[in-house]
mmCIF file of C-alpha atoms in Angstrom:
data_model
loop_
_atom_site.group_PDB
_atom_site.id
_atom_site.type_symbol
_atom_site.label_atom_id
_atom_site.label_comp_id
_atom_site.label_asym_id
_atom_site.label_seq_id
_atom_site.Cartn_x
_atom_site.Cartn_y
_atom_site.Cartn_z
ATOM 1 C CA MET A 1 28.405 3.600 -7.897
ATOM 2 C CA VAL A 2 26.101 5.721 -10.012
ATOM 3 C CA LEU A 3 22.905 4.386 -11.483
ATOM 4 C CA ALA A 4 21.787 5.813 -14.791
ATOM 5 C CA GLU A 5 18.384 7.453 -14.757
ATOM 6 C CA SER A 6 15.575 5.538 -16.423
ATOM 7 C CA ALA A 7 14.805 6.251 -20.038
ATOM 8 C CA SER A 8 11.387 6.660 -21.656
ATOM 9 C CA HIS A 9 9.463 3.453 -22.216
ATOM 10 C CA ASP A 10 6.720 2.016 -24.342
ATOM 11 C CA VAL A 11 3.906 0.089 -22.716
ATOM 12 C CA ILE A 12 3.856 -3.653 -23.420
ATOM 13 C CA ALA A 13 0.506 -4.320 -25.034
ATOM 14 C CA SER A 14 1.186 -7.147 -27.523
ATOM 15 C CA GLU A 15 1.597 -10.906 -27.091
ATOM 16 C CA GLN A 16 5.109 -10.936 -28.600
ATOM 17 C CA GLN A 17 6.306 -8.156 -26.293
ATOM 18 C CA LEU A 18 4.906 -10.110 -23.357
ATOM 19 C CA VAL A 19 6.680 -13.296 -24.463
ATOM 20 C CA ASP A 20 9.976 -11.394 -24.598
ATOM 21 C CA LEU A 21 9.406 -10.007 -21.116
ATOM 22 C CA ILE A 22 8.583 -13.435 -19.690
ATOM 23 C CA ARG A 23 11.856 -14.810 -21.091
ATOM 24 C CA GLN A 24 13.687 -12.000 -19.295
ATOM 25 C CA ILE A 25 11.885 -12.786 -16.030
ATOM 26 C CA GLN A 26 12.559 -16.521 -16.320
ATOM 27 C CA ALA A 27 16.285 -15.815 -16.596
ATOM 28 C CA ALA A 28 16.263 -14.019 -13.219
ATOM 29 C CA ASP A 29 15.849 -15.164 -9.638
ATOM 30 C CA ARG A 30 14.863 -11.697 -8.426
ATOM 31 C CA VAL A 31 12.732 -9.050 -10.157
ATOM 32 C CA ALA A 32 11.325 -5.730 -8.978
ATOM 33 C CA LEU A 33 7.671 -4.753 -9.252
ATOM 34 C CA ASP A 34 5.496 -1.728 -8.708
ATOM 35 C CA THR A 35 1.851 -1.057 -9.510
ATOM 36 C CA GLU A 36 -0.372 1.873 -10.356
ATOM 37 C CA ALA A 37 -4.136 1.853 -9.777
ATOM 38 C CA ASP A 38 -7.010 4.294 -10.210
ATOM 39 C CA SER A 39 -8.314 4.394 -6.639
ATOM 40 C CA LEU A 40 -8.674 8.180 -6.734
ATOM 41 C CA HIS A 41 -10.684 8.131 -9.951
ATOM 42 C CA SER A 42 -13.073 5.162 -9.945
ATOM 43 C CA TYR A 43 -15.590 3.457 -7.668
ATOM 44 C CA ARG A 44 -13.806 0.100 -7.746
ATOM 45 C CA GLU A 45 -10.062 0.563 -8.065
ATOM 46 C CA LYS A 46 -8.316 -1.630 -10.579
ATOM 47 C CA LEU A 47 -4.766 -2.503 -11.506
ATOM 48 C CA CYS A 48 -3.885 -0.108 -14.334
ATOM 49 C CA LEU A 49 -0.146 -0.512 -14.739
ATOM 50 C CA LEU A 50 2.471 -3.056 -13.760
ATOM 51 C CA GLN A 51 6.090 -1.924 -13.789
ATOM 52 C CA ILE A 52 8.758 -4.614 -13.856
ATOM 53 C CA SER A 53 12.522 -4.332 -13.593
ATOM 54 C CA THR A 54 14.780 -7.284 -14.338
ATOM 55 C CA PRO A 55 18.555 -7.687 -14.071
ATOM 56 C CA SER A 56 20.581 -7.777 -17.260
ATOM 57 C CA ALA A 57 23.659 -9.873 -17.902
ATOM 58 C CA VAL A 58 27.075 -8.391 -17.180
ATOM 59 C CA ILE A 59 28.210 -6.854 -20.450
ATOM 60 C CA LEU A 60 31.186 -5.031 -21.901
ATOM 61 C CA SER A 61 30.353 -1.615 -23.219
ATOM 62 C CA ASN A 62 32.235 1.190 -24.920
ATOM 63 C CA VAL A 63 29.488 3.720 -24.371
ATOM 64 C CA GLU A 64 28.605 5.530 -21.180
ATOM 65 C CA GLY A 65 25.052 4.208 -20.955
ATOM 66 C CA SER A 66 22.896 1.663 -22.667
ATOM 67 C CA ARG A 67 20.093 2.272 -25.090
ATOM 68 C CA GLY A 68 16.476 1.319 -24.858
ATOM 69 C CA THR A 69 15.263 -0.023 -21.572
ATOM 70 C CA ALA A 70 18.576 -0.999 -19.969
ATOM 71 C CA SER A 71 20.393 1.256 -17.506
ATOM 72 C CA ASN A 72 23.676 0.456 -15.861
ATOM 73 C CA VAL A 73 25.710 0.837 -12.700
ATOM 74 C CA ALA A 74 29.354 1.410 -13.570
ATOM 75 C CA LEU A 75 32.123 -0.262 -11.572
ATOM 76 C CA PRO A 76 33.939 2.285 -9.404
ATOM 77 C CA GLY A 77 37.144 3.441 -11.051
ATOM 78 C CA SER A 78 36.210 2.163 -14.495
ATOM 79 C CA SER A 79 36.726 4.238 -17.590
ATOM 80 C CA PRO A 80 33.650 6.266 -18.592
ATOM 81 C CA SER A 81 34.106 5.172 -22.203
ATOM 82 C CA ILE A 82 35.166 1.540 -21.904
ATOM 83 C CA GLY A 83 34.139 -0.454 -18.866
ATOM 84 C CA MET A 84 32.219 -3.370 -17.517
ATOM 85 C CA THR A 85 28.692 -2.647 -16.330
ATOM 86 C CA VAL A 86 27.127 -4.619 -13.513
ATOM 87 C CA GLN A 87 23.698 -4.666 -11.936
ATOM 88 C CA SER A 88 22.306 -3.402 -15.219
ATOM 89 C CA VAL A 89 18.525 -3.377 -15.223
ATOM 90 C CA CYS A 90 15.870 -3.560 -17.896
ATOM 91 C CA ASP A 91 12.582 -1.833 -17.161
ATOM 92 C CA PHE A 92 9.207 -2.769 -18.588
ATOM 93 C CA ILE A 93 5.654 -1.513 -18.291
ATOM 94 C CA VAL A 94 2.768 -3.937 -18.747
ATOM 95 C CA ASP A 95 -0.740 -2.682 -19.462
ATOM 96 C CA PRO A 96 -3.254 -4.881 -17.573
ATOM 97 C CA LEU A 97 -6.104 -2.989 -19.252
ATOM 98 C CA SER A 98 -5.045 -4.187 -22.695
ATOM 99 C CA ASP A 99 -6.405 -7.350 -24.267
ATOM 100 C CA LEU A 100 -3.565 -9.571 -23.032
ATOM 101 C CA ASP A 101 -3.605 -12.928 -21.290
ATOM 102 C CA LEU A 102 -1.443 -12.227 -18.250
ATOM 103 C CA GLU A 103 -1.630 -15.749 -16.809
ATOM 104 C CA PRO A 104 1.810 -16.687 -18.274
ATOM 105 C CA LEU A 105 3.217 -13.556 -16.642
ATOM 106 C CA ARG A 106 1.738 -14.559 -13.276
ATOM 107 C CA GLN A 107 3.254 -18.029 -13.594
ATOM 108 C CA ALA A 108 6.666 -16.574 -14.444
ATOM 109 C CA LEU A 109 6.622 -14.181 -11.498
ATOM 110 C CA GLU A 110 5.277 -16.471 -8.791
ATOM 111 C CA PRO A 111 8.410 -18.549 -7.986
ATOM 112 C CA ARG A 112 10.727 -15.553 -8.006
ATOM 113 C CA GLU A 113 11.764 -13.190 -5.251
ATOM 114 C CA ILE A 114 9.892 -9.927 -5.767
ATOM 115 C CA VAL A 115 11.450 -6.626 -4.733
ATOM 116 C CA LEU A 116 8.848 -4.078 -3.674
ATOM 117 C CA HIS A 117 8.789 -0.800 -1.811
ATOM 118 C CA ALA A 118 6.152 -0.906 0.966
ATOM 119 C CA ALA A 119 4.812 -4.248 -0.220
ATOM 120 C CA ASP A 120 1.327 -4.443 1.308
ATOM 121 C CA TYR A 121 -0.649 -2.354 -1.192
ATOM 122 C CA ASP A 122 1.153 -3.706 -4.249
ATOM 123 C CA LEU A 123 0.695 -7.324 -3.111
ATOM 124 C CA ARG A 124 -3.034 -6.744 -2.649
ATOM 125 C CA MET A 125 -3.352 -5.105 -6.069
ATOM 126 C CA LEU A 126 -1.368 -7.930 -7.697
ATOM 127 C CA ARG A 127 -3.600 -10.519 -6.093
ATOM 128 C CA ARG A 128 -6.709 -8.657 -7.206
ATOM 129 C CA GLY A 129 -5.475 -7.860 -10.722
ATOM 130 C CA LEU A 130 -3.373 -10.933 -11.546
ATOM 131 C CA ASN A 131 -4.421 -13.510 -8.951
ATOM 132 C CA PHE A 132 -0.756 -13.354 -7.976
ATOM 133 C CA THR A 133 0.547 -14.479 -4.586
ATOM 134 C CA ALA A 134 4.222 -13.925 -3.865
ATOM 135 C CA SER A 135 6.311 -16.763 -2.483
ATOM 136 C CA ARG A 136 9.288 -14.547 -1.576
ATOM 137 C CA ILE A 137 9.584 -10.777 -1.284
ATOM 138 C CA PHE A 138 12.244 -8.194 -0.540
ATOM 139 C CA ASP A 139 10.469 -5.178 0.949
ATOM 140 C CA THR A 140 12.879 -2.255 0.839
ATOM 141 C CA VAL A 141 10.947 -0.395 3.543
ATOM 142 C CA ILE A 142 11.350 -3.275 5.984
ATOM 143 C CA ALA A 143 15.037 -3.454 5.106
ATOM 144 C CA VAL A 144 15.796 0.222 5.704
ATOM 145 C CA ARG A 145 13.803 0.308 8.946
ATOM 146 C CA LEU A 146 15.822 -2.673 10.181
ATOM 147 C CA LEU A 147 18.917 -0.628 9.377
ATOM 148 C CA GLY A 148 17.613 2.271 11.464
ATOM 149 C CA ILE A 149 17.005 4.601 8.505
ATOM 150 C CA ARG A 150 14.143 6.941 9.463
ATOM 151 C CA GLU A 151 13.416 8.546 6.081
ATOM 152 C CA PHE A 152 12.185 5.594 4.078
ATOM 153 C CA SER A 153 10.126 7.040 1.237
ATOM 154 C CA LEU A 154 11.356 5.849 -2.149
ATOM 155 C CA GLY A 155 12.336 9.398 -3.081
ATOM 156 C CA ALA A 156 14.434 9.768 0.067
ATOM 157 C CA LEU A 157 16.176 6.426 -0.494
ATOM 158 C CA VAL A 158 16.950 7.069 -4.168
ATOM 159 C CA LYS A 159 18.371 10.463 -3.206
ATOM 160 C CA ARG A 160 20.397 8.923 -0.359
ATOM 161 C CA PHE A 161 21.876 5.982 -2.274
ATOM 162 C CA PHE A 162 22.008 7.224 -5.885
ATOM 163 C CA GLY A 163 21.926 11.027 -5.659
ATOM 164 C CA VAL A 164 18.878 11.218 -7.920
ATOM 165 C CA GLU A 165 15.869 13.441 -7.225
ATOM 166 C CA LEU A 166 12.602 11.744 -8.167
ATOM 167 C CA HIS A 167 9.743 13.979 -9.260
ATOM 168 C CA LYS A 168 6.418 12.830 -7.772
ATOM 169 C CA HIS A 169 4.165 14.968 -9.993
ATOM 170 C CA SER A 170 1.925 12.062 -11.075
ATOM 171 C CA GLN A 171 1.054 10.550 -7.690
ATOM 172 C CA LYS A 172 -2.632 11.424 -7.974
ATOM 173 C CA ALA A 173 -2.945 10.966 -11.728
ATOM 174 C CA ASN A 174 -5.605 8.826 -13.391
ATOM 175 C CA TRP A 175 -3.678 5.708 -14.410
ATOM 176 C CA ALA A 176 -6.657 4.304 -16.315
ATOM 177 C CA LEU A 177 -6.208 6.949 -19.032
ATOM 178 C CA ARG A 178 -5.006 5.708 -22.416
ATOM 179 C CA PRO A 179 -2.688 6.602 -23.979
ATOM 180 C CA LEU A 180 -0.582 7.646 -21.002
ATOM 181 C CA PRO A 181 1.573 10.748 -21.562
ATOM 182 C CA PRO A 182 5.363 10.338 -21.471
ATOM 183 C CA ARG A 183 5.740 12.136 -18.125
ATOM 184 C CA MET A 184 3.420 9.603 -16.458
ATOM 185 C CA LEU A 185 5.289 6.687 -18.032
ATOM 186 C CA LYS A 186 8.568 8.093 -16.717
ATOM 187 C CA TYR A 187 7.067 8.500 -13.242
ATOM 188 C CA ALA A 188 5.882 4.892 -13.357
ATOM 189 C CA VAL A 189 9.270 3.565 -14.443
ATOM 190 C CA ASP A 190 11.123 5.624 -11.834
ATOM 191 C CA ASP A 191 9.140 3.835 -9.131
ATOM 192 C CA VAL A 192 10.675 0.476 -10.110
ATOM 193 C CA HIS A 193 13.943 1.378 -11.834
ATOM 194 C CA TYR A 194 16.051 1.735 -8.675
ATOM 195 C CA LEU A 195 14.636 -1.162 -6.650
ATOM 196 C CA LEU A 196 17.010 -3.954 -7.740
ATOM 197 C CA PRO A 197 20.267 -2.056 -7.095
ATOM 198 C CA LEU A 198 18.734 -0.635 -3.896
ATOM 199 C CA ALA A 199 17.891 -4.154 -2.702
ATOM 200 C CA ALA A 200 21.448 -5.293 -3.434
ATOM 201 C CA LYS A 201 22.905 -2.495 -1.309
ATOM 202 C CA LEU A 202 20.438 -3.053 1.527
ATOM 203 C CA GLU A 203 21.072 -6.787 1.487
ATOM 204 C CA GLU A 204 24.787 -6.176 2.030
ATOM 205 C CA GLU A 205 24.022 -3.891 4.968
ATOM 206 C CA LEU A 206 21.601 -6.367 6.534
ATOM 207 C CA GLU A 207 24.265 -9.071 6.344
ATOM 208 C CA ARG A 208 26.832 -6.726 7.867
ATOM 209 C CA VAL A 209 24.666 -6.024 10.935
ATOM 210 C CA HIS A 210 23.448 -9.646 11.133
ATOM 211 C CA ARG A 211 19.773 -8.798 10.621
ATOM 212 C CA ARG A 212 19.101 -10.802 7.488
ATOM 213 C CA ASP A 213 17.118 -13.403 9.451
ATOM 214 C CA TRP A 214 15.006 -10.678 11.084
ATOM 215 C CA PHE A 215 14.350 -9.280 7.630
ATOM 216 C CA GLN A 216 13.176 -12.612 6.245
ATOM 217 C CA GLN A 217 10.839 -13.110 9.198
ATOM 218 C CA SER A 218 9.257 -9.701 8.641
ATOM 219 C CA CYS A 219 8.912 -10.195 4.879
ATOM 220 C CA GLY A 220 7.265 -13.568 5.479
ATOM 221 C CA ARG A 221 4.742 -11.924 7.805
ATOM 222 C CA ALA A 222 4.087 -9.223 5.189
ATOM 223 C CA ILE A 223 3.173 -11.929 2.656
ATOM 224 C CA GLU A 224 0.804 -13.548 5.163
ATOM 225 C CA LEU A 225 -0.938 -10.274 5.990
ATOM 226 C CA ALA A 226 -1.358 -9.282 2.346
ATOM 227 C CA ALA A 227 -2.832 -12.690 1.513
ATOM 228 C CA ALA A 228 -5.370 -12.519 4.346
ATOM 229 C CA GLU A 229 -8.871 -11.565 3.334
ATOM 230 C CA ARG A 230 -10.051 -8.382 4.987
ATOM 231 C CA GLU A 231 -13.589 -9.100 6.024
ATOM 232 C CA ARG A 232 -16.003 -6.274 5.410
ATOM 233 C CA ILE A 233 -19.317 -6.504 7.233
ATOM 234 C CA GLN A 234 -21.677 -4.552 5.009
ATOM 235 C CA ASP A 235 -23.834 -3.239 7.829
ATOM 236 C CA GLU A 236 -20.777 -1.817 9.569
ATOM 237 C CA LEU A 237 -19.162 0.099 6.714
ATOM 238 C CA TRP A 238 -21.282 3.212 7.245
ATOM 239 C CA ARG A 239 -19.843 3.697 10.741
ATOM 240 C CA ILE A 240 -17.388 6.405 9.735
ATOM 241 C CA ALA A 241 -15.298 8.425 12.206
ATOM 242 C CA GLY A 242 -17.655 10.341 14.485
ATOM 243 C CA ALA A 243 -20.618 8.006 14.006
ATOM 244 C CA GLY A 244 -20.260 6.588 17.512
ATOM 245 C CA ALA A 245 -21.225 9.930 19.045
ATOM 246 C CA LEU A 246 -24.587 10.111 17.229
ATOM 247 C CA ASP A 247 -27.972 9.246 18.661
ATOM 248 C CA PRO A 248 -29.744 6.236 17.049
ATOM 249 C CA ARG A 249 -32.120 8.331 14.888
ATOM 250 C CA THR A 250 -29.254 10.384 13.450
ATOM 251 C CA GLY A 251 -27.367 7.129 12.995
ATOM 252 C CA ALA A 252 -30.249 5.840 10.871
ATOM 253 C CA VAL A 253 -29.997 8.945 8.683
ATOM 254 C CA LEU A 254 -26.216 8.598 8.390
ATOM 255 C CA ARG A 255 -26.586 4.955 7.362
ATOM 256 C CA ALA A 256 -29.152 5.888 4.700
ATOM 257 C CA LEU A 257 -26.979 8.715 3.358
ATOM 258 C CA TRP A 258 -23.936 6.449 3.289
ATOM 259 C CA GLN A 259 -25.873 3.858 1.259
ATOM 260 C CA TRP A 260 -27.144 6.634 -1.032
ATOM 261 C CA ARG A 261 -23.574 7.829 -1.562
ATOM 262 C CA GLU A 262 -22.424 4.296 -2.472
ATOM 263 C CA THR A 263 -25.168 4.051 -5.100
ATOM 264 C CA GLU A 264 -24.294 7.452 -6.555
ATOM 265 C CA ALA A 265 -20.582 6.669 -6.620
ATOM 266 C CA GLU A 266 -21.144 3.374 -8.413
ATOM 267 C CA LEU A 267 -23.435 5.028 -10.968
ATOM 268 C CA ALA A 268 -20.850 7.727 -11.668
ATOM 269 C CA ASP A 269 -17.884 5.316 -11.372
ATOM 270 C CA ARG A 270 -16.195 7.704 -8.976
ATOM 271 C CA PRO A 271 -14.797 7.226 -5.471
ATOM 272 C CA PRO A 272 -17.449 7.955 -2.807
ATOM 273 C CA PHE A 273 -15.538 10.974 -1.500
ATOM 274 C CA HIS A 274 -16.063 12.615 -4.902
ATOM 275 C CA ILE A 275 -19.790 12.587 -4.161
ATOM 276 C CA LEU A 276 -19.583 13.784 -0.559
ATOM 277 C CA GLN A 277 -16.728 13.543 1.920
ATOM 278 C CA ASN A 278 -17.194 11.743 5.228
ATOM 279 C CA HIS A 279 -17.254 14.849 7.414
ATOM 280 C CA GLU A 280 -19.929 16.381 5.167
ATOM 281 C CA LEU A 281 -21.921 13.151 5.323
ATOM 282 C CA LEU A 282 -21.836 13.319 9.112
ATOM 283 C CA LYS A 283 -22.868 16.982 9.182
ATOM 284 C CA ALA A 284 -25.697 16.299 6.714
ATOM 285 C CA ALA A 285 -27.124 13.541 8.923
ATOM 286 C CA GLU A 286 -27.101 15.869 11.923
ATOM 287 C CA SER A 287 -28.692 18.684 9.887
ATOM 288 C CA PHE A 288 -31.526 16.508 8.609
ATOM 289 C CA THR A 289 -32.269 15.232 12.109
ATOM 290 C CA SER A 290 -32.388 18.784 13.509
ATOM 291 C CA GLY A 291 -34.895 19.851 10.853
ATOM 292 C CA HIS A 292 -32.570 21.559 8.385
ATOM 293 C CA VAL A 293 -32.050 20.527 4.761
ATOM 294 C CA PRO A 294 -28.385 20.726 3.711
ATOM 295 C CA ASP A 295 -27.592 21.561 0.115
ATOM 296 C CA TYR A 296 -24.516 21.307 -2.092
ATOM 297 C CA LYS A 297 -23.940 23.368 -5.210
ATOM 298 C CA HIS A 298 -22.219 20.535 -7.066
ATOM 299 C CA PHE A 299 -25.309 18.284 -6.826
ATOM 300 C CA SER A 300 -27.441 17.869 -9.929
ATOM 301 C CA ALA A 301 -31.214 18.184 -9.555
ATOM 302 C CA ARG A 302 -31.589 14.404 -9.649
ATOM 303 C CA ARG A 303 -28.818 13.821 -7.105
ATOM 304 C CA ARG A 304 -30.251 16.480 -4.790
ATOM 305 C CA GLN A 305 -33.665 14.827 -4.938
ATOM 306 C CA THR A 306 -32.423 11.315 -4.198
ATOM 307 C CA PHE A 307 -30.224 12.683 -1.391
ATOM 308 C CA ARG A 308 -33.219 14.261 0.322
ATOM 309 C CA GLU A 309 -35.426 11.244 -0.268
ATOM 310 C CA ALA A 310 -32.885 8.938 1.383
ATOM 311 C CA ALA A 311 -32.819 11.143 4.483
ATOM 312 C CA LYS A 312 -36.625 11.482 4.562
ATOM 313 C CA ILE A 313 -37.167 7.712 4.474
ATOM 314 C CA ALA A 314 -34.656 7.254 7.310
ATOM 315 C CA LEU A 315 -36.303 9.968 9.420
ATOM 316 C CA GLN A 316 -39.689 8.293 8.987
ATOM 317 C CA SER A 317 -38.422 4.812 9.788
ATOM 318 C CA PRO A 318 -39.666 3.193 13.019
ATOM 319 C CA GLN A 319 -37.374 3.114 16.030
ATOM 320 C CA SER A 320 -37.083 -0.658 15.708
ATOM 321 C CA GLU A 321 -35.124 -0.125 12.465
ATOM 322 C CA TRP A 322 -32.654 2.367 13.905
ATOM 323 C CA PRO A 323 -29.107 1.062 14.312
ATOM 324 C CA VAL A 324 -27.623 0.298 17.690
ATOM 325 C CA MET A 325 -25.011 2.988 18.226
ATOM 326 C CA ARG A 326 -21.826 1.601 19.709
ATOM 327 C CA ARG A 327 -19.219 3.846 21.225
ATOM 328 C CA ARG A 328 -15.706 2.554 21.561
ATOM 329 C CA SER A 329 -15.831 0.176 24.427
ATOM 330 C CA GLY A 330 -13.831 -2.509 26.106
ATOM 331 C CA SER A 331 -12.872 -3.547 29.568
ATOM 332 C CA ARG A 332 -10.595 -1.186 31.409
ATOM 333 C CA PRO A 333 -7.040 -2.461 31.798
ATOM 334 C CA THR A 334 -6.279 -3.803 35.230
ATOM 335 C CA GLU A 335 -3.381 -2.580 37.312
ATOM 336 C CA GLU A 336 -1.528 -5.781 36.455
ATOM 337 C CA MET A 337 -2.099 -5.223 32.719
ATOM 338 C CA ARG A 338 -0.779 -1.673 33.004
ATOM 339 C CA ARG A 339 2.265 -2.886 34.889
ATOM 340 C CA ARG A 340 2.888 -5.569 32.268
ATOM 341 C CA ALA A 341 2.498 -3.070 29.388
ATOM 342 C CA ASP A 342 4.947 -0.687 31.056
ATOM 343 C CA GLN A 343 7.422 -3.530 31.496
ATOM 344 C CA LEU A 344 7.135 -4.529 27.828
ATOM 345 C CA ARG A 345 7.460 -0.903 26.732
ATOM 346 C CA GLU A 346 10.585 -0.465 28.845
ATOM 347 C CA ARG A 347 12.205 -3.535 27.269
ATOM 348 C CA ARG A 348 11.215 -2.403 23.787
ATOM 349 C CA ASP A 349 12.576 1.111 24.250
ATOM 350 C CA LYS A 350 15.850 -0.192 25.692
ATOM 351 C CA ALA A 351 16.320 -2.568 22.761
ATOM 352 C CA ALA A 352 15.411 0.179 20.272
ATOM 353 C CA ALA A 353 17.997 2.537 21.759
ATOM 354 C CA GLN A 354 20.703 -0.143 21.701
ATOM 355 C CA LEU A 355 19.978 -1.199 18.118
ATOM 356 C CA GLY A 356 19.201 2.230 16.660
ATOM 357 C CA LEU A 357 15.679 1.193 15.644
ATOM 358 C CA GLU A 358 12.359 2.990 15.924
ATOM 359 C CA PRO A 359 10.547 1.622 18.994
ATOM 360 C CA SER A 360 7.265 1.333 17.075
ATOM 361 C CA PHE A 361 8.966 -0.854 14.473
ATOM 362 C CA ILE A 362 9.799 -3.375 17.169
ATOM 363 C CA ALA A 363 6.256 -3.261 18.577
ATOM 364 C CA SER A 364 3.494 -0.669 18.400
ATOM 365 C CA ARG A 365 1.789 0.661 21.498
ATOM 366 C CA GLY A 366 -1.388 -1.186 20.548
ATOM 367 C CA ALA A 367 0.492 -4.469 20.160
ATOM 368 C CA LEU A 368 2.125 -4.079 23.568
ATOM 369 C CA GLU A 369 -1.194 -3.364 25.254
ATOM 370 C CA ALA A 370 -2.842 -6.331 23.555
ATOM 371 C CA ILE A 371 -0.001 -8.644 24.610
ATOM 372 C CA ALA A 372 -0.129 -7.281 28.151
ATOM 373 C CA ALA A 373 -3.815 -8.207 28.247
ATOM 374 C CA ASP A 374 -3.288 -11.611 26.633
ATOM 375 C CA SER A 375 0.236 -12.946 26.150
ATOM 376 C CA ALA A 376 -1.053 -15.591 23.710
ATOM 377 C CA ARG A 377 -1.553 -12.806 21.141
ATOM 378 C CA ALA A 378 2.185 -12.176 20.872
ATOM 379 C CA THR A 379 2.652 -14.792 18.150
ATOM 380 C CA ALA A 380 -0.057 -13.292 15.956
ATOM 381 C CA LEU A 381 1.068 -9.702 16.455
ATOM 382 C CA LEU A 382 4.858 -9.999 16.365
ATOM 383 C CA VAL A 383 7.433 -12.110 14.534
ATOM 384 C CA PRO A 384 10.110 -14.013 16.507
ATOM 385 C CA TRP A 385 12.796 -11.297 16.510
ATOM 386 C CA GLN A 386 10.301 -8.739 17.813
ATOM 387 C CA ARG A 387 9.042 -11.092 20.524
ATOM 388 C CA GLU A 388 12.605 -11.815 21.595
ATOM 389 C CA LEU A 389 13.463 -8.125 21.980
ATOM 390 C CA ILE A 390 10.484 -7.460 24.274
ATOM 391 C CA GLY A 391 11.131 -10.572 26.345
ATOM 392 C CA MET A 392 8.391 -12.795 24.898
ATOM 393 C CA GLU A 393 10.602 -15.715 23.887
ATOM 394 C CA GLU A 394 8.750 -18.929 23.120
#
């Protein structure tokens, strides 16, 4: 079964084009989605592109491939000139930055099963950009890991199942640019084009090894996790890696520099690391506290001045305003907790070896240690099939 490579595509940016797409979605029970955002190029990332692939009807064709946005999978043994095509897909690109009302699109997508590759990020972007919450998903990464496949990048899977090499030249591109060049549009379409036929193949394999129920449990948990709000305590965000080793006065400087960087990044509409990377921020705080004034050639005169002023104010602040520096803490595990964790790990590793799965996919080390400390956490950390394999049956 050979899937035709995706063709070039225009971006849907008109109401009529959107209406046509919605009709195509409404005719399907399952559609594939992928997203592109500008997290590497702006202060607040936004949904910049939405790629959608829908199944086409089974058609008779006397040409090798279809035109426009449809690509086909030929039946094995069929004539290359006259044959029936199945699992044909139509690919679309929607521009969320255009002046379109995407509420009808959200309503059309919501009741359908959504095929995604590594669903978490895309689900969060769809919720943020479209207020979309999936009711059913098919995460191809979960599926292949349940089948014991260790190389689960999209490129590796497309190569494995369809013999096509995907070119990932636009991974770090600025997807907020308009108009997008053809090579970026092709990259975007490639990310969604193979998902429907890939899901069909993986679904067959999951049924064959009787892991379809496990798959549904894991996809359900993925929806729950993506829908959960990630609380961000503003006064804790500055505690970057390495901050716990600082003394309180240096911590005050780091906090001030972190807040300065946020302001500068928002003003420039650039990610904070474009202003100064975390390790440089940490070194700068230590330098200021030791009496040295760090400098960076890429700073403008204004930025350099505000940078130094932020550190100066922090250095002059009273001790009562310094942050409380917290190193990683926690009660030491008891001998019983260690014994319990070892027992859980032994069960997990035995099950993984028998089933051909990665042990960490059944349960991570952190999850096992948390459950060993408090067995009540098993339900929150693991789905039923995972709990059963490590001996935590309800």
